[in-house]
Amino acid sequence: MFSQINILEKMRAIKIHITFFLTILASAPLLAQLTPFAVINDSDGYTNIRYGKNKKVVDKLHSNQVFAIRSIVDTDGWQDWFWIDYPDYTQAKKPFERFVNKTKDGMIHKTRITPLPDLPQWKKSITDSALICTRGLDKITIRYGKFIKKNHTYEKVGQDLIVKIDGSEPWGIDGILYDNTTEIKSITLEINKQKYEFPKEAIKNMLRPTTIIANFGVAESSAETLFLYMSNSDAAGAYDVVWTIKSGKVVNQFIYRNF
């Protein structure tokens, strides 16, 4: 009898913990997304970025300008306000711009945030050498393969710690290249019967791309704007990346680490 009571008490305790956990997840769905990236949800076409205890307006984001959800603001306002990191889009001077890491930050109200996975998604599949996203006859193909060490130059700290490959920061490694390291070889967009290849700059040093189907996707904001996003590598080398595609061409890339 004693053992039965103990079992019932343990089951009740487990049920309470599960209920509490599910309540937290339901209250903070933005933190449970597989990718940190999002866009604004505002009929005005822009949303104010705020900062500080008084939430002073310091900047604004416009429709289809992607950002990363970092965390809640504090225990008092966690259901309403989120910290975000976002590129300084005013600095975009070229047809394609690569934005790296946390360029600016601030707060946005939760009602003004639409995570990329909540937008319409293209279908996904994986082969031995490619990640594929499709919408009808339209297709994005991310081809990946082995990183060939001898084809590149390196800048190191000490004997072994790699800090630059071909003059730029590598993504997906923690200073060490292993024999089985992979890289993105190319990204091809086929849309409206036109074929477009991403520029080399848009895939440079993108190492250890994911081969997990849940960790990449194409979100459709409109007929003219798409977001290709990936969560790559793991541990200290982990990074998230999103490419913004407008009118059939990639216009920018945001590479992000939340640490």
Tab-separated table of C-alpha atoms in Angstrom:
chain	number	residue	atom	x	y	z
A	1	MET	CA	0.000	0.000	0.000
A	2	PHE	CA	2.837	2.345	0.905
A	3	SER	CA	4.530	1.776	-2.425
A	4	GLN	CA	1.290	2.458	-4.315
A	5	ILE	CA	0.883	5.780	-2.490
A	6	ASN	CA	4.467	6.725	-3.303
A	7	ILE	CA	3.903	5.889	-6.964
A	8	LEU	CA	0.741	7.997	-7.063
A	9	GLU	CA	2.525	10.925	-5.389
A	10	LYS	CA	5.411	10.694	-7.870
A	11	MET	CA	2.999	10.559	-10.806
A	12	ARG	CA	1.164	13.596	-9.442
A	13	ALA	CA	4.448	15.491	-9.040
A	14	ILE	CA	5.494	14.605	-12.587
A	15	LYS	CA	2.123	15.802	-13.886
A	16	ILE	CA	2.552	19.127	-12.063
A	17	HIS	CA	6.050	19.635	-13.519
A	18	ILE	CA	4.878	18.795	-17.047
A	19	THR	CA	1.897	21.147	-16.726
A	20	PHE	CA	4.177	23.954	-15.512
A	21	PHE	CA	6.632	23.350	-18.360
A	22	LEU	CA	3.896	23.350	-20.992
A	23	THR	CA	2.466	26.551	-19.513
A	24	ILE	CA	5.838	28.265	-19.867
A	25	LEU	CA	6.162	27.126	-23.482
A	26	ALA	CA	2.643	28.291	-24.309
A	27	SER	CA	3.331	31.677	-22.721
A	28	ALA	CA	6.582	32.170	-24.614
A	29	PRO	CA	6.195	30.534	-28.032
A	30	LEU	CA	8.698	32.911	-29.625
A	31	LEU	CA	11.490	31.328	-27.579
A	32	ALA	CA	10.652	27.819	-28.764
A	33	GLN	CA	11.321	28.383	-32.472
A	34	LEU	CA	13.961	26.277	-34.233
A	35	THR	CA	15.430	29.404	-35.817
A	36	PRO	CA	15.868	32.762	-34.015
A	37	PHE	CA	14.933	34.783	-37.111
A	38	ALA	CA	11.751	36.803	-37.501
A	39	VAL	CA	10.224	39.788	-39.293
A	40	ILE	CA	7.901	42.510	-38.053
A	41	ASN	CA	4.141	42.189	-37.968
A	42	ASP	CA	2.808	45.705	-38.389
A	43	SER	CA	0.211	47.091	-40.799
A	44	ASP	CA	2.030	50.451	-40.757
A	45	GLY	CA	4.969	48.838	-42.550
A	46	TYR	CA	7.437	49.549	-39.730
A	47	THR	CA	7.917	48.875	-36.014
A	48	ASN	CA	9.739	50.973	-33.433
A	49	ILE	CA	12.808	49.576	-31.668
A	50	ARG	CA	12.977	50.590	-28.012
A	51	TYR	CA	15.697	50.618	-25.389
A	52	GLY	CA	16.131	51.061	-21.648
A	53	LYS	CA	13.800	50.952	-18.658
A	54	ASN	CA	11.545	53.604	-20.180
A	55	LYS	CA	11.597	51.847	-23.564
A	56	LYS	CA	12.629	54.926	-25.477
A	57	VAL	CA	12.284	54.706	-29.276
A	58	VAL	CA	15.808	54.450	-30.723
A	59	ASP	CA	15.286	52.952	-34.183
A	60	LYS	CA	12.790	51.221	-36.444
A	61	LEU	CA	12.552	48.111	-38.599
A	62	HIS	CA	10.561	47.916	-41.815
A	63	SER	CA	8.632	45.084	-43.422
A	64	ASN	CA	10.825	42.186	-44.617
A	65	GLN	CA	13.871	43.352	-42.658
A	66	VAL	CA	14.825	40.196	-40.802
A	67	PHE	CA	16.099	40.192	-37.211
A	68	ALA	CA	17.000	37.639	-34.500
A	69	ILE	CA	14.987	37.098	-31.327
A	70	ARG	CA	17.493	36.968	-28.499
A	71	SER	CA	15.517	36.668	-25.248
A	72	ILE	CA	12.879	38.135	-22.959
A	73	VAL	CA	13.535	41.552	-21.450
A	74	ASP	CA	12.990	40.859	-17.746
A	75	THR	CA	10.800	38.924	-15.325
A	76	ASP	CA	8.258	41.729	-15.147
A	77	GLY	CA	7.815	42.206	-18.869
A	78	TRP	CA	8.697	38.802	-20.296
A	79	GLN	CA	5.233	38.194	-21.750
A	80	ASP	CA	5.299	41.435	-23.692
A	81	TRP	CA	8.808	42.496	-24.742
A	82	PHE	CA	11.693	40.697	-26.411
A	83	TRP	CA	15.323	41.614	-26.968
A	84	ILE	CA	16.295	41.421	-30.619
A	85	ASP	CA	19.546	41.712	-32.590
A	86	TYR	CA	19.377	43.105	-36.106
A	87	PRO	CA	21.574	44.358	-38.954
A	88	ASP	CA	22.029	48.065	-39.519
A	89	TYR	CA	20.191	48.051	-42.815
A	90	THR	CA	21.011	51.721	-43.401
A	91	GLN	CA	24.611	50.589	-44.038
A	92	ALA	CA	23.657	48.458	-47.046
A	93	LYS	CA	25.526	49.998	-49.979
A	94	LYS	CA	25.872	47.092	-52.427
A	95	PRO	CA	23.449	44.880	-54.365
A	96	PHE	CA	24.403	42.127	-51.891
A	97	GLU	CA	25.395	42.800	-48.262
A	98	ARG	CA	26.673	40.322	-45.667
A	99	PHE	CA	25.769	41.315	-42.114
A	100	VAL	CA	27.680	39.505	-39.379
A	101	ASN	CA	26.540	38.879	-35.837
A	102	LYS	CA	24.888	41.365	-33.469
A	103	THR	CA	25.182	44.658	-35.264
A	104	LYS	CA	22.469	46.486	-33.263
A	105	ASP	CA	19.995	45.559	-30.545
A	106	GLY	CA	16.836	46.711	-28.822
A	107	MET	CA	13.331	45.654	-27.778
A	108	ILE	CA	10.159	44.864	-29.718
A	109	HIS	CA	6.700	44.104	-28.356
A	110	LYS	CA	5.686	40.482	-28.882
A	111	THR	CA	2.632	41.473	-30.938
A	112	ARG	CA	4.943	42.989	-33.552
A	113	ILE	CA	6.954	39.808	-34.135
A	114	THR	CA	6.375	37.060	-36.724
A	115	PRO	CA	8.951	34.228	-36.508
A	116	LEU	CA	10.005	32.936	-39.922
A	117	PRO	CA	8.591	29.434	-39.258
A	118	ASP	CA	5.153	31.053	-38.850
A	119	LEU	CA	5.223	32.297	-42.453
A	120	PRO	CA	4.183	30.016	-45.345
A	121	GLN	CA	6.908	27.390	-45.861
A	122	TRP	CA	8.273	25.642	-48.951
A	123	LYS	CA	8.457	21.842	-48.981
A	124	LYS	CA	11.797	20.329	-47.940
A	125	SER	CA	13.871	17.273	-48.780
A	126	ILE	CA	17.468	16.063	-48.366
A	127	THR	CA	19.797	14.026	-50.566
A	128	ASP	CA	23.371	12.864	-49.950
A	129	SER	CA	24.723	16.152	-51.294
A	130	ALA	CA	21.907	18.712	-51.223
A	131	LEU	CA	19.161	20.363	-49.212
A	132	ILE	CA	16.163	21.129	-51.418
A	133	CYS	CA	13.171	23.433	-50.912
A	134	THR	CA	10.330	23.567	-53.440
A	135	ARG	CA	7.130	25.462	-54.193
A	136	GLY	CA	5.484	23.974	-57.234
A	137	LEU	CA	8.054	24.264	-60.046
A	138	ASP	CA	10.180	26.755	-58.068
A	139	LYS	CA	13.197	25.332	-56.229
A	140	ILE	CA	16.146	26.300	-54.040
A	141	THR	CA	19.035	23.830	-53.923
A	142	ILE	CA	21.797	24.051	-51.324
A	143	ARG	CA	24.644	21.799	-52.421
A	144	TYR	CA	27.241	20.768	-49.861
A	145	GLY	CA	30.347	18.615	-49.809
A	146	LYS	CA	33.750	18.018	-48.265
A	147	PHE	CA	35.899	21.044	-47.462
A	148	ILE	CA	39.201	20.571	-49.313
A	149	LYS	CA	41.875	21.954	-46.993
A	150	LYS	CA	44.642	22.281	-49.583
A	151	ASN	CA	42.546	24.650	-51.721
A	152	HIS	CA	42.535	27.415	-49.111
A	153	THR	CA	44.794	29.762	-47.173
A	154	TYR	CA	44.712	30.207	-43.402
A	155	GLU	CA	45.437	32.727	-40.693
A	156	LYS	CA	46.106	31.140	-37.310
A	157	VAL	CA	46.662	32.073	-33.705
A	158	GLY	CA	49.440	29.898	-32.333
A	159	GLN	CA	50.048	26.619	-34.133
A	160	ASP	CA	46.557	25.333	-34.757
A	161	LEU	CA	43.742	27.797	-34.012
A	162	ILE	CA	42.287	28.997	-37.333
A	163	VAL	CA	40.809	32.508	-37.216
A	164	LYS	CA	40.538	33.228	-40.949
A	165	ILE	CA	40.137	31.175	-44.110
A	166	ASP	CA	40.925	32.927	-47.389
A	167	GLY	CA	41.027	36.215	-45.476
A	168	SER	CA	37.587	35.927	-43.843
A	169	GLU	CA	36.080	34.544	-40.637
A	170	PRO	CA	35.026	30.884	-40.888
A	171	TRP	CA	31.608	29.787	-39.661
A	172	GLY	CA	30.797	26.394	-38.178
A	173	ILE	CA	34.146	25.524	-36.578
A	174	ASP	CA	35.769	26.474	-33.300
A	175	GLY	CA	39.211	27.146	-34.721
A	176	ILE	CA	39.861	23.562	-35.818
A	177	LEU	CA	39.292	21.912	-39.199
A	178	TYR	CA	38.677	18.171	-39.188
A	179	ASP	CA	39.043	15.822	-42.136
A	180	ASN	CA	35.265	15.359	-42.357
A	181	THR	CA	34.440	19.090	-42.340
A	182	THR	CA	31.863	20.016	-44.968
A	183	GLU	CA	30.920	23.325	-46.580
A	184	ILE	CA	28.169	24.860	-48.682
A	185	LYS	CA	29.330	24.505	-52.284
A	186	SER	CA	26.555	26.471	-53.994
A	187	ILE	CA	22.995	27.747	-53.635
A	188	THR	CA	20.809	27.838	-56.728
A	189	LEU	CA	17.391	29.453	-57.057
A	190	GLU	CA	15.087	28.357	-59.866
A	191	ILE	CA	12.004	30.557	-59.976
A	192	ASN	CA	9.622	31.700	-62.718
A	193	LYS	CA	11.621	29.543	-65.160
A	194	GLN	CA	14.767	31.567	-64.400
A	195	LYS	CA	17.924	30.140	-62.811
A	196	TYR	CA	19.996	32.222	-60.407
A	197	GLU	CA	23.227	31.290	-58.616
A	198	PHE	CA	24.017	32.919	-55.256
A	199	PRO	CA	27.277	34.930	-55.416
A	200	LYS	CA	30.354	33.320	-53.857
A	201	GLU	CA	30.376	36.006	-51.174
A	202	ALA	CA	26.965	34.781	-49.968
A	203	ILE	CA	28.258	31.266	-49.205
A	204	LYS	CA	31.908	31.919	-48.349
A	205	ASN	CA	33.175	29.953	-45.318
A	206	MET	CA	29.733	28.515	-44.533
A	207	LEU	CA	31.072	25.331	-42.931
A	208	ARG	CA	29.317	22.293	-41.476
A	209	PRO	CA	25.856	22.975	-42.942
A	210	THR	CA	23.005	21.101	-41.306
A	211	THR	CA	21.727	17.798	-42.654
A	212	ILE	CA	18.707	17.807	-40.315
A	213	ILE	CA	15.477	18.622	-42.125
A	214	ALA	CA	14.049	20.601	-39.189
A	215	ASN	CA	17.040	22.972	-39.175
A	216	PHE	CA	16.534	24.724	-42.511
A	217	GLY	CA	13.729	26.124	-44.596
A	218	VAL	CA	12.358	28.748	-46.940
A	219	ALA	CA	9.794	31.168	-45.562
A	220	GLU	CA	7.603	33.131	-47.974
A	221	SER	CA	6.762	36.678	-46.956
A	222	SER	CA	5.280	37.622	-50.325
A	223	ALA	CA	5.509	36.625	-53.970
A	224	GLU	CA	8.602	38.846	-54.236
A	225	THR	CA	10.330	38.187	-50.879
A	226	LEU	CA	11.685	34.889	-49.544
A	227	PHE	CA	13.879	33.994	-46.567
A	228	LEU	CA	16.239	31.015	-46.736
A	229	TYR	CA	17.328	30.114	-43.196
A	230	MET	CA	19.613	27.496	-41.629
A	231	SER	CA	20.894	26.493	-38.181
A	232	ASN	CA	24.330	24.983	-38.805
A	233	SER	CA	27.074	23.115	-36.927
A	234	ASP	CA	26.893	22.543	-33.169
A	235	ALA	CA	28.487	23.383	-29.813
A	236	ALA	CA	30.944	26.318	-29.945
A	237	GLY	CA	30.836	26.380	-33.738
A	238	ALA	CA	27.054	26.707	-33.983
A	239	TYR	CA	25.595	29.585	-35.992
A	240	ASP	CA	22.366	30.669	-37.659
A	241	VAL	CA	22.164	32.248	-41.084
A	242	VAL	CA	19.382	33.753	-43.170
A	243	TRP	CA	19.451	35.032	-46.740
A	244	THR	CA	16.837	37.543	-47.938
A	245	ILE	CA	15.761	37.005	-51.540
A	246	LYS	CA	13.874	39.720	-53.409
A	247	SER	CA	12.629	39.562	-56.994
A	248	GLY	CA	14.655	36.422	-57.659
A	249	LYS	CA	18.020	37.618	-56.279
A	250	VAL	CA	19.686	37.444	-52.878
A	251	VAL	CA	20.078	40.965	-51.443
A	252	ASN	CA	21.533	40.313	-47.999
A	253	GLN	CA	22.697	37.691	-45.521
A	254	PHE	CA	22.568	37.837	-41.721
A	255	ILE	CA	24.949	35.491	-39.861
A	256	TYR	CA	24.167	35.208	-36.166
A	257	ARG	CA	25.554	33.704	-32.972
A	258	ASN	CA	23.659	34.261	-29.718
A	259	PHE	CA	26.753	33.934	-27.520
